[in-house]
CSV table of C-alpha atoms in Angstrom, one decimal:
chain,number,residue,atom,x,y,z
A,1,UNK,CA,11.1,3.7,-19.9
A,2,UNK,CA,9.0,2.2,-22.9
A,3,UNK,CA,9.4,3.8,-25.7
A,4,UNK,CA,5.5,2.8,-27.3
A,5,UNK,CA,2.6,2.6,-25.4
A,6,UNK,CA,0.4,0.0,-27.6
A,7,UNK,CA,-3.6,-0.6,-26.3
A,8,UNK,CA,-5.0,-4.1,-27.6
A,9,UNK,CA,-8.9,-3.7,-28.4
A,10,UNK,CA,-11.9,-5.7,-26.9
A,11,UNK,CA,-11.9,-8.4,-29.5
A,12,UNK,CA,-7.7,-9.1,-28.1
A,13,UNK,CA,-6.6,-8.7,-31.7
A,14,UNK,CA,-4.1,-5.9,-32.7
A,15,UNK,CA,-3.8,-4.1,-35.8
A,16,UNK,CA,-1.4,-5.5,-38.0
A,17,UNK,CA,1.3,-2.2,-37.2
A,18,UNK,CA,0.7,-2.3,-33.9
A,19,UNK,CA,1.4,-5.6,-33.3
A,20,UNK,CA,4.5,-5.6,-34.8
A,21,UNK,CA,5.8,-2.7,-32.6
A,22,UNK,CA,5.2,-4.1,-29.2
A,23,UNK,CA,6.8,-7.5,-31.0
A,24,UNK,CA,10.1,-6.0,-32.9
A,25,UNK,CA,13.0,-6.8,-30.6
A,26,UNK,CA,14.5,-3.0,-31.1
A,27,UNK,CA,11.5,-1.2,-29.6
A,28,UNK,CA,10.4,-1.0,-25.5
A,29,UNK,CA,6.5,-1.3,-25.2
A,30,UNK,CA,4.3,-1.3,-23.2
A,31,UNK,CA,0.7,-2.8,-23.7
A,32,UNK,CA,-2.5,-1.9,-22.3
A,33,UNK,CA,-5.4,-3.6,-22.3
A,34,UNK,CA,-8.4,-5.1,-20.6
A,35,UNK,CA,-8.4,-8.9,-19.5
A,36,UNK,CA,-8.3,-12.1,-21.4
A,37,UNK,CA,-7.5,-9.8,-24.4
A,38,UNK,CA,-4.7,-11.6,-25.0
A,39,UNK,CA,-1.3,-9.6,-23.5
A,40,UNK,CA,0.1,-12.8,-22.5
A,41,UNK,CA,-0.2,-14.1,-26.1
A,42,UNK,CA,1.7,-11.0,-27.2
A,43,UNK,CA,4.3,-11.7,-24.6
A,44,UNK,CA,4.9,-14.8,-26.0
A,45,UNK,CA,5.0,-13.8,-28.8
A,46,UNK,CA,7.9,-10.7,-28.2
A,47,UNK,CA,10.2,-13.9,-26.9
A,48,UNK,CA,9.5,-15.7,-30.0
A,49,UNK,CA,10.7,-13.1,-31.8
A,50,UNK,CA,13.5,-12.0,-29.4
A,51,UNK,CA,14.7,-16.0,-29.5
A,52,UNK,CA,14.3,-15.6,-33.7
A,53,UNK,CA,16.4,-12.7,-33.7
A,54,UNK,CA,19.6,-14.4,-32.7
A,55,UNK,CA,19.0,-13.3,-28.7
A,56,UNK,CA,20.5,-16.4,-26.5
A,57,UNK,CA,17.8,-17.4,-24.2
A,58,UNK,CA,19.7,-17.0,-20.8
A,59,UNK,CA,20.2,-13.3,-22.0
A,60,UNK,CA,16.4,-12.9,-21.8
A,61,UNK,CA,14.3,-12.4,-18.1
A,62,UNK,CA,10.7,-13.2,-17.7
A,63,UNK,CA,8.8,-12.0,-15.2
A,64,UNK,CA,5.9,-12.9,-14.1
A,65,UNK,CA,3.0,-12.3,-11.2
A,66,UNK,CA,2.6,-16.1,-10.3
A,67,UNK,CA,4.1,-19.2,-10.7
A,68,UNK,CA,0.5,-20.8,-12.6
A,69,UNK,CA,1.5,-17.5,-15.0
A,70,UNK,CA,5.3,-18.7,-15.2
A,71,UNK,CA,4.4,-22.1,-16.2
A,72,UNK,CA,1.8,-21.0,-18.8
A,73,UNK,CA,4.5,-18.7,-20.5
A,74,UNK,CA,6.8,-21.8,-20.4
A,75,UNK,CA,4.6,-24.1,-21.6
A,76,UNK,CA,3.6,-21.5,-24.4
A,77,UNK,CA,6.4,-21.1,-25.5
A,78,UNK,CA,7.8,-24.4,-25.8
A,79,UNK,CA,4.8,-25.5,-27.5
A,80,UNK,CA,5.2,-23.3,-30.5
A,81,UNK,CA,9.4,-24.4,-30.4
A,82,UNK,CA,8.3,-27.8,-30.4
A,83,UNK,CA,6.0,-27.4,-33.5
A,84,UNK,CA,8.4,-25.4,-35.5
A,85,UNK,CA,10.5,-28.4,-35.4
A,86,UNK,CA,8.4,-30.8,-37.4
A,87,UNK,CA,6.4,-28.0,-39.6
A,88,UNK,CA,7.1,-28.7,-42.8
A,89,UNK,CA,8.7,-25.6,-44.7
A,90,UNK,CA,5.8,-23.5,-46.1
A,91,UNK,CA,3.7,-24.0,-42.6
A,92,UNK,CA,6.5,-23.2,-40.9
A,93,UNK,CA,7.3,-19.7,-42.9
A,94,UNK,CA,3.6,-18.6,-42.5
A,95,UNK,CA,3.7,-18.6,-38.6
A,96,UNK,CA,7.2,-17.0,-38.5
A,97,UNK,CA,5.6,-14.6,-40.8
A,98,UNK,CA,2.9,-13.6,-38.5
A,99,UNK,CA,5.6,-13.3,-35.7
A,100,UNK,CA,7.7,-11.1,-37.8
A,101,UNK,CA,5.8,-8.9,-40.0
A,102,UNK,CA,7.7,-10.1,-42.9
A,103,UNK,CA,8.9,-13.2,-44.9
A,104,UNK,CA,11.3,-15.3,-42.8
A,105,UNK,CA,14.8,-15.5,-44.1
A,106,UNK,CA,16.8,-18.5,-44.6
A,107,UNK,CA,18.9,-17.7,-41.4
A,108,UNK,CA,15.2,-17.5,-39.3
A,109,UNK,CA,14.2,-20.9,-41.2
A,110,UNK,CA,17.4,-22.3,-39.9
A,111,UNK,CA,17.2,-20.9,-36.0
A,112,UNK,CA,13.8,-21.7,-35.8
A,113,UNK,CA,14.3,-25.6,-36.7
A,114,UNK,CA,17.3,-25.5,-33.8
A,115,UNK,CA,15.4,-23.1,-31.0
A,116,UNK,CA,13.7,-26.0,-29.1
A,117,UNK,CA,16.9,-27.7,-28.5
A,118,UNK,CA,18.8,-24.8,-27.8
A,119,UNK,CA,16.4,-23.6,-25.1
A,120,UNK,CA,16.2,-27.1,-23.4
A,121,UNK,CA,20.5,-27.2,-23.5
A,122,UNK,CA,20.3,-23.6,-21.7
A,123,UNK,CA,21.7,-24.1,-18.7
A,124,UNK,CA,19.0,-23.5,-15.6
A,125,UNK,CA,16.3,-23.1,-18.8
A,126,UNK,CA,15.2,-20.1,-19.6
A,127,UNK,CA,14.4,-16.9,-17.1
A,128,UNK,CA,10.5,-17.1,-17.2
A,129,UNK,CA,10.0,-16.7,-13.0
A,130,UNK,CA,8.1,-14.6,-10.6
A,131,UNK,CA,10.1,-11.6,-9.5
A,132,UNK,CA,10.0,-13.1,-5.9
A,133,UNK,CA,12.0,-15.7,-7.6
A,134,UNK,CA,14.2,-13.2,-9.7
A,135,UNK,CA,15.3,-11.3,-6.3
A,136,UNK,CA,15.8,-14.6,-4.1
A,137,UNK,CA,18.4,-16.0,-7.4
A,138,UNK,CA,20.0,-12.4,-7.0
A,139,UNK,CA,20.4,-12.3,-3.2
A,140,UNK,CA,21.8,-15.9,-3.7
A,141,UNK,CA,24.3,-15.2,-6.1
A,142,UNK,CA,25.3,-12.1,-3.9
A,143,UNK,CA,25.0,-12.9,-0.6
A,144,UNK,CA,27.6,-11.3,0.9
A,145,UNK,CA,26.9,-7.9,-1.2
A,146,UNK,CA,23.8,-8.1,0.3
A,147,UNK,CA,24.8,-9.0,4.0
A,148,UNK,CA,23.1,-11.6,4.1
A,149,UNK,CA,23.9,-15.4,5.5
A,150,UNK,CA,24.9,-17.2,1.9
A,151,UNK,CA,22.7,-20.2,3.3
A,152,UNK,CA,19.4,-17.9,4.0
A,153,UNK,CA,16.1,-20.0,3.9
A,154,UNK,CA,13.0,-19.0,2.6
A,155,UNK,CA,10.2,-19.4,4.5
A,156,UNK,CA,6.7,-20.4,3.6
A,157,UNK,CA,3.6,-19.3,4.4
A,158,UNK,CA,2.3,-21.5,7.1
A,159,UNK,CA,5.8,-21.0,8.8
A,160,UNK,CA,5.6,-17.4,8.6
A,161,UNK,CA,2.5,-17.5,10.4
A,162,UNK,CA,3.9,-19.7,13.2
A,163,UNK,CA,6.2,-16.9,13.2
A,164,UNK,CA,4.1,-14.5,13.6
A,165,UNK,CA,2.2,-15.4,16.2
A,166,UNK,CA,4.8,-15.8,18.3
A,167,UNK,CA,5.7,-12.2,17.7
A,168,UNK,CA,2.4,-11.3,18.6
A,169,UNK,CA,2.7,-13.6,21.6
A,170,UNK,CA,6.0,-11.6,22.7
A,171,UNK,CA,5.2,-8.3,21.6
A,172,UNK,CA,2.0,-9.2,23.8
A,173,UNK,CA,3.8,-10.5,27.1
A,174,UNK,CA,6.0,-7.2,27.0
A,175,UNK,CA,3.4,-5.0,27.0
A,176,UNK,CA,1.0,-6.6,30.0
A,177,UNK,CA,4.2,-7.3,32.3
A,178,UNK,CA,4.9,-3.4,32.3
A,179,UNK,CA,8.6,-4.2,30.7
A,180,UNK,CA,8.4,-2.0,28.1
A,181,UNK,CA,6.6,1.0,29.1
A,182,UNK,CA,6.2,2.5,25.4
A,183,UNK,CA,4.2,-0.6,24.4
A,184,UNK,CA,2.0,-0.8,27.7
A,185,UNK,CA,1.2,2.9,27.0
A,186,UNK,CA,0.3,1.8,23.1
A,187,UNK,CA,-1.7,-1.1,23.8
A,188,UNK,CA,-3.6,0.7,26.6
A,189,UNK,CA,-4.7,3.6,23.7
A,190,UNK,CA,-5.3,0.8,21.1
A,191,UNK,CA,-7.6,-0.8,23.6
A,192,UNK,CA,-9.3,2.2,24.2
A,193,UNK,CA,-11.1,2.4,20.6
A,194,UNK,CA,-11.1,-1.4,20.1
A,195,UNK,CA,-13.1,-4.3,21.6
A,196,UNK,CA,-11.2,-7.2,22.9
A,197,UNK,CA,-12.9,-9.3,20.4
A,198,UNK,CA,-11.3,-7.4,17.9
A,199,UNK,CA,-7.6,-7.1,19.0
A,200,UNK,CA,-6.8,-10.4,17.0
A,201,UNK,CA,-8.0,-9.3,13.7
A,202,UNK,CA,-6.2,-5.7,14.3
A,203,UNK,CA,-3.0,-7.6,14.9
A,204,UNK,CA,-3.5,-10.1,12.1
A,205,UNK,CA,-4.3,-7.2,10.0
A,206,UNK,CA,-0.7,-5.3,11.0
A,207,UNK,CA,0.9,-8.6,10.2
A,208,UNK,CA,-0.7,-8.9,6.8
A,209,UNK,CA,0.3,-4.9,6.3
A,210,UNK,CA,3.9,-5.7,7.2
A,211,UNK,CA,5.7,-4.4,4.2
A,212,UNK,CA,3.5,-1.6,4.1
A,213,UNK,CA,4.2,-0.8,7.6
A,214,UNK,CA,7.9,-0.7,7.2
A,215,UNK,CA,8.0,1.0,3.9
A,216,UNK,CA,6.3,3.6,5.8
A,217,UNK,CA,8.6,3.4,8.6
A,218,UNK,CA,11.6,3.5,6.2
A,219,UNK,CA,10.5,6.5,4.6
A,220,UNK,CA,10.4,8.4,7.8
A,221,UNK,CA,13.8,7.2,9.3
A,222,UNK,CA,12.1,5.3,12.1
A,223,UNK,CA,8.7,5.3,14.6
A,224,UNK,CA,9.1,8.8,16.0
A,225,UNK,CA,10.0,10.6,12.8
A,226,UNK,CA,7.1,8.6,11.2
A,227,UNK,CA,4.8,9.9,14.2
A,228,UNK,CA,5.8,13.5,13.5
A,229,UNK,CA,4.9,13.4,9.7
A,230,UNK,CA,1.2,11.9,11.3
A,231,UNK,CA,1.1,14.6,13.3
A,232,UNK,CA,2.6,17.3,10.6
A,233,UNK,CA,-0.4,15.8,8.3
A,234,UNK,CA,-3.5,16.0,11.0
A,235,UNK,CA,-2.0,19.4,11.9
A,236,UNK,CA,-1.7,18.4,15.2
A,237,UNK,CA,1.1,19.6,17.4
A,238,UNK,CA,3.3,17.4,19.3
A,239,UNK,CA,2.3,18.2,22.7
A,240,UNK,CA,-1.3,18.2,21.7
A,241,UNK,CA,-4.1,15.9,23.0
A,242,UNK,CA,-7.9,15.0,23.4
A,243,UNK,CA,-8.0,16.4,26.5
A,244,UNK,CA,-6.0,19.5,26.2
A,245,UNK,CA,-7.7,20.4,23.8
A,246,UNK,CA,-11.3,20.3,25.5
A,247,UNK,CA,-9.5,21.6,28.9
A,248,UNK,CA,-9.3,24.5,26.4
A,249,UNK,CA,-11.9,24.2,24.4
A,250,UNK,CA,-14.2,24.2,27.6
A,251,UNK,CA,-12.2,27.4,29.5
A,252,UNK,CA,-14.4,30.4,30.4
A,253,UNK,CA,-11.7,32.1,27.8
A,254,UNK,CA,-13.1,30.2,24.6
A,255,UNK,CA,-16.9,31.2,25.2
A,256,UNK,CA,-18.6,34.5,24.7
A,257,UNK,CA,-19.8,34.5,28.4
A,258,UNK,CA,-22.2,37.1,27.6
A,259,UNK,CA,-23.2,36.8,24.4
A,260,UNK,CA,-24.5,33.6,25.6
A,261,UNK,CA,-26.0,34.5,28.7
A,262,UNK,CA,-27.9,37.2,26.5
A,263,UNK,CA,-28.8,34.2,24.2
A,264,UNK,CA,-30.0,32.0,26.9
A,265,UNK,CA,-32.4,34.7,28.9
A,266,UNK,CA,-33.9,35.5,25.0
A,267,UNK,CA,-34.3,31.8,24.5
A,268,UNK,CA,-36.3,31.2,28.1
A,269,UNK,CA,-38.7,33.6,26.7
A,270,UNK,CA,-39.2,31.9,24.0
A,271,UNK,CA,-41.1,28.4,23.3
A,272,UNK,CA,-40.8,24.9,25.1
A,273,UNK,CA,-37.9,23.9,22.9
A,274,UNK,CA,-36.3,27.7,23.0
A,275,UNK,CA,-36.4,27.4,27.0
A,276,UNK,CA,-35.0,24.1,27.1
A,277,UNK,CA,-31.9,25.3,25.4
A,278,UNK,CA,-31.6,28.3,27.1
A,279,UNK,CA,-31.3,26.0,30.3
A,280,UNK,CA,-28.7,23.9,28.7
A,281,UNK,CA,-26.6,27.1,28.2
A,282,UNK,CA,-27.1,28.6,31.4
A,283,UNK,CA,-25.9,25.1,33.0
A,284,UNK,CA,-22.9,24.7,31.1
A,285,UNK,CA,-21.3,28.1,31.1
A,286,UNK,CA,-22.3,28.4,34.7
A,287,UNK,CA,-20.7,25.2,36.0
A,288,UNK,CA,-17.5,25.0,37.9
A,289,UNK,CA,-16.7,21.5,36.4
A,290,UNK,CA,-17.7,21.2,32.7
A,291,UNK,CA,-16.7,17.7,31.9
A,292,UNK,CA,-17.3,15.5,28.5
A,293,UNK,CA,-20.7,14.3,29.6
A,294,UNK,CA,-21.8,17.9,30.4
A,295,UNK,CA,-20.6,19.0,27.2
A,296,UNK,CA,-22.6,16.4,25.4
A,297,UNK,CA,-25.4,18.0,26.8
A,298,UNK,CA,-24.6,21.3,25.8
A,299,UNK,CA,-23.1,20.5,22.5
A,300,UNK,CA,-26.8,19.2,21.7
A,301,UNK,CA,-28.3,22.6,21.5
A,302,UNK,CA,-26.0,23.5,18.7
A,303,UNK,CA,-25.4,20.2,16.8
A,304,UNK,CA,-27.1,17.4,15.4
A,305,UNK,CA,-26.7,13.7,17.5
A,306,UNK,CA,-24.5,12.4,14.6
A,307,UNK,CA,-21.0,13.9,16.3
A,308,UNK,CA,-18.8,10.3,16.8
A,309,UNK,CA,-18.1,10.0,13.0
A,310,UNK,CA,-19.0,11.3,9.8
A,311,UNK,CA,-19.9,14.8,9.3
A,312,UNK,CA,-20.4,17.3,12.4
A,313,UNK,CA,-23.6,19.5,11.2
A,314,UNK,CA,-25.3,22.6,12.9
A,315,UNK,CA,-28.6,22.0,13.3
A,316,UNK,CA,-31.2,23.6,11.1
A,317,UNK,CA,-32.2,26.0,13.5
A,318,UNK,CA,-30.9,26.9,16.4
A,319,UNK,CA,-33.7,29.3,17.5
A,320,UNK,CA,-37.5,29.5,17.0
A,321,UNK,CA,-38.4,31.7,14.1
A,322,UNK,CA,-40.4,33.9,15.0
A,323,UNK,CA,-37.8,34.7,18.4
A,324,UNK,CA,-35.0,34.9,15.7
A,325,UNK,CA,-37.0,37.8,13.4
A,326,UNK,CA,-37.0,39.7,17.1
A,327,UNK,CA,-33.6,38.9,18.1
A,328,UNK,CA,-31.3,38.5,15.5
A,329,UNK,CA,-28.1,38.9,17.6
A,330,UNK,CA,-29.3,36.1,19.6
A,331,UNK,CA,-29.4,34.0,16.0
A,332,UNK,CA,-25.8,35.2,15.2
A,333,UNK,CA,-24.5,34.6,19.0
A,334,UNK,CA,-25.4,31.1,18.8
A,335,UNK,CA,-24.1,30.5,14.9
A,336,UNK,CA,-20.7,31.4,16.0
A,337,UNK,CA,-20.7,29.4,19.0
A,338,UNK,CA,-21.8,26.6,16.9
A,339,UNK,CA,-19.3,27.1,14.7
A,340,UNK,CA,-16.6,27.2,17.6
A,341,UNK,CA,-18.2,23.5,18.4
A,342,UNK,CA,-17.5,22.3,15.0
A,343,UNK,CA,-13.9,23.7,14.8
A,344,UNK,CA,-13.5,22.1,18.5
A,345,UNK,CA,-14.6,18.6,17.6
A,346,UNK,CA,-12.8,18.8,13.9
A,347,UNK,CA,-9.6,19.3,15.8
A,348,UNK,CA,-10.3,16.7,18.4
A,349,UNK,CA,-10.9,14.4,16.0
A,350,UNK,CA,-7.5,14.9,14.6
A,351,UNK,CA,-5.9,14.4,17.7
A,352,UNK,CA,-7.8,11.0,18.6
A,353,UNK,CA,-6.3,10.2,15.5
A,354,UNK,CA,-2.9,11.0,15.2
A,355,UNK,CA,-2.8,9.8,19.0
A,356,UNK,CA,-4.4,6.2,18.3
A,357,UNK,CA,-2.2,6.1,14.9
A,358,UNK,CA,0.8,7.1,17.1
A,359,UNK,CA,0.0,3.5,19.3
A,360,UNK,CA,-0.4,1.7,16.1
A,361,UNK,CA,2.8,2.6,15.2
A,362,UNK,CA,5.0,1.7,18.0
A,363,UNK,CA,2.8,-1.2,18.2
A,364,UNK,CA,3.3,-2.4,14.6
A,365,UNK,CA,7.2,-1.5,14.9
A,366,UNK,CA,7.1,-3.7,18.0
A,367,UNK,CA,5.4,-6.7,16.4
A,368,UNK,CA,8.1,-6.2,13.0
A,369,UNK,CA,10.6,-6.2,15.2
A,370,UNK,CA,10.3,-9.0,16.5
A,371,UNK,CA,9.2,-11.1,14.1
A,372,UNK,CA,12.1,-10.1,12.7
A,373,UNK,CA,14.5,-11.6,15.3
A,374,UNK,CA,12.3,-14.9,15.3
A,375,UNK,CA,13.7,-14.9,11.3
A,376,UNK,CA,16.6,-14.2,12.4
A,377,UNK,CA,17.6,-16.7,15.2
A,378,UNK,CA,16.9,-19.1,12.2
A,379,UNK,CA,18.6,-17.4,9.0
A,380,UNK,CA,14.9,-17.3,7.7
A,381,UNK,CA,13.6,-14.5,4.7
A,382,UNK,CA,10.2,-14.2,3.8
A,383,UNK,CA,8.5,-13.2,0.6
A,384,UNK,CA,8.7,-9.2,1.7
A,385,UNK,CA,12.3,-9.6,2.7
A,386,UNK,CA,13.2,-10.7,-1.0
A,387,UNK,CA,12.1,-7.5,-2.3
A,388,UNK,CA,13.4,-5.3,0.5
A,389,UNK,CA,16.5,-6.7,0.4
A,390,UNK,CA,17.1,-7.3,-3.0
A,391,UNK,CA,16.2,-2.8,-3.7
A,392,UNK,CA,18.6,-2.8,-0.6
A,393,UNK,CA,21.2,-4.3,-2.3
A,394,UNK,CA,21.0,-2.5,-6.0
A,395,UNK,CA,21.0,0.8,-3.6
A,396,UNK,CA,24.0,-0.1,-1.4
A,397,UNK,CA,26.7,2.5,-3.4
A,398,UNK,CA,29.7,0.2,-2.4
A,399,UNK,CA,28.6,-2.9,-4.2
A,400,UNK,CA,25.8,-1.9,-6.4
A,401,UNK,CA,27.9,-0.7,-9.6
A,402,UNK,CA,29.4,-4.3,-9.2
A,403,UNK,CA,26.0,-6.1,-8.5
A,404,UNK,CA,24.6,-4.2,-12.0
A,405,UNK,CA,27.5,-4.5,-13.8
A,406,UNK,CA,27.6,-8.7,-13.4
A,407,UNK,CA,23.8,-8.4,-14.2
A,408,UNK,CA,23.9,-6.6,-17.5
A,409,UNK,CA,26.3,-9.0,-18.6
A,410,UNK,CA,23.9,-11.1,-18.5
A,411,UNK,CA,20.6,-9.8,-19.3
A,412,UNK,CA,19.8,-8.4,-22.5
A,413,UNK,CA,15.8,-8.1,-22.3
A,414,UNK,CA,13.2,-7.6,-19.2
A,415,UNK,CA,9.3,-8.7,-19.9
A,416,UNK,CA,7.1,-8.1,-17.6
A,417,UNK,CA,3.8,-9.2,-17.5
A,418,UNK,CA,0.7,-8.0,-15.2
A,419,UNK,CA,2.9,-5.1,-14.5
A,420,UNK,CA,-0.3,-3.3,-13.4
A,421,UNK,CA,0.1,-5.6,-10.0
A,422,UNK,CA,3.4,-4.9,-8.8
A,423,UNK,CA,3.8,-3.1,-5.8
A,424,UNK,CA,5.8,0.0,-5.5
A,425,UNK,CA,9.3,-2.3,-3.6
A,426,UNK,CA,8.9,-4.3,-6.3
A,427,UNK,CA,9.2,-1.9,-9.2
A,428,UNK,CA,11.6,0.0,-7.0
């Protein structure tokens, strides 16, 4: 964990103090700041000193966001090497101090004039890569640890779409031919809240969420479990539905039969808009078959239009006032059913949900899956697979003491830079 937390100001310069805490080799820090304020520079800058304080170069891991930000570091960095070589003396110790807080010593002097060539005689150059490329050198020098094929390829991103839609295409095919019942059932719901026209964009948008999707999935122990917690979450239960719950919601059991029949013969006496209710609540509650349209109807008295999405309000007034200062039973009568309406549609809501994420999920499990065995028929890994499997790996208990071990041998220092970016697998 870092041991100094260090914010740079607007102007990207640090105080004097400051700056030499986040740069002294024997302190963990982390910096703050806004961007272009120069945290890259002090990154540099913290290897500089690391590399001036006898640290070999191999021992010391950059990591990066992108390879553009890689090569900039790299390029930094040997830049200032490069001009330490032909600085003549007093040059040279005014830069060094500024990197150290203090004069240089002879022995600094010395390993300054030798850096550059050390660093370019390092064997496979110095560690400055993006942590994509940090977990793809570690799943290659442990392959088997890892379970993995030692002669995995990495696929690119025009592949991996290529890929993709051929999982789509199969995932797809399954579903229409009946084949796999599950997915015929999921792609019916999914179709039921989606226009063709936008099925494509909802399956490129699963395929873009993949590692989200299965870090989700992995969390729960698999599709079902994962559709429980939904359901645990929405306070849904697992046998509940849409329709069960307006089979019930709609029963002569859920209404006050009479306090609304009271309500509707006050309301006919009442003005035009009064009686007009009144005859909406006399028609549903004495109808032998009250479906969704009828209910729509009915639900109208109580409840503004706006009752698809967003918030369910009561409308204003739900009687005349001058009916309501005569009858204010009526008023409270028709307040409670209303609020019965809004509890109804709350939990309705809920259930569309957890029923249309439930088809989501055993469709995007479907898709993963097989995209997966399209990686797998040709020993391919993509970009989320690097991550996944390299936290696999440093997890397994078998081989993960081992896998440390060999890797604190030879590491001595991690940087990180835009560490604000990295996803949760990858600081995992």
């Amino acid at each position: 964990m870092p041991g100094a937390v260090t914010q740079i100001s607007e102007t990207g310069r640090l105080a004097n103090a400051s700056q030499r805490e986040v740069i002294d080799p024997n302190v963990s820090a982390w910096v703050s700041a806004s961007a272009g304020t120069g945290k890259t520079k002090v990154l540099t800058e913290r290897v500089l000193s690391l590399l001036l304080s006898g640290c070999p170069p191999q021992r010391i891991l950059c990591l990066t966001f992108t390879k553009a930000a890689a090569a900039e570091m790299e390029s930094r960095i040997f830049e200032y090497l490069g001009d330490w070589v032909i600085l003549d003396n007093e040059e040279l110790e005014n830069r060094l101090s500024k990197i150290l807080g203090m004069p240089p010593e002879r022995n600094h002097m010395i390993r300054a004039r030798r850096l550059f060539a050390q660093v370019l005689e390092t064997p496979g150059g110095m560690h400055i890569e993006t942590i994509h490329a940090f977990c793809q050198s570690l799943l290659r020098r442990f392959p088997l640890e890892a379970q993995m094929s030692p002669h995995f390829t990495l696929v690119d991103d025009r592949d991996a779409d290529e890929l993709l839609e051929a999982a789509k295409a199969q995932i797809l095919a399954a579903a229409r031919s009946g084949e796999n019942n599950e997915l015929a059932d999921a792609l019916k719901e999914i179709t039921r809240h989606l226009h063709e026209t936008g099925f494509p964009a909802l399956l490129t948008s699963l395929a873009s969420s993949r590692g989200r999707l299965r870090r989700l999935l992995t969390r729960h122990n698999g599709v079902a479990e994962t559709i429980t917690a939904t359901r645990d979450l929405l306070g849904v239960g697992e046998t509940t539905t849409p329709e069960s719950l307006f089979t019930a919601a709609a029963s002569d059991d859920a209404h006050d039969l009479l306090g609304l029949k009271l309500a509707a013969e006050i309301l006919s006496r009442g003005a035009k808009t009064d009686k007009e209710n009144g005859l909406k609540i006399l028609t549903w509650i004495d109808s032998a078959d009250r479906d969704i349209f009828a209910f729509e109807n009915y639900a109208g008295v109580f409840l503004t239009a706006k009752r698809g999405s967003g918030p369910i309000e009561i409308r204003k007034r739900l009687i005349t006032k001058k009916l309501a200062e005569d009858h204010p039973d009526v008023s409270k009568i028709l307040a409670q059913e209303a609020d019965r309406l809004v509890r109804f549609l709350l939990k309705k809501r809920a259930a569309v949900t957890a029923q249309a994420t439930a088809a989501l999920l055993q469709f995007g499990n479907a898709l993963l899956e097989a995209y997966q065995m399209q990686k797998d028929a040709r020993a391919l890994i993509d970009y989320d697979d690097l991550i996944l499997e390299a936290g696999r790996l440093l997890k397994r208990r078998d081989v993960a003491p081992w896998v440390l071990y060999k890797l604190d041998e030879g590491l001595d220092h991690i940087l990180v830079d835009e560490a604000q970016d990295i996803s949760p697998d990858q600081w995992e």
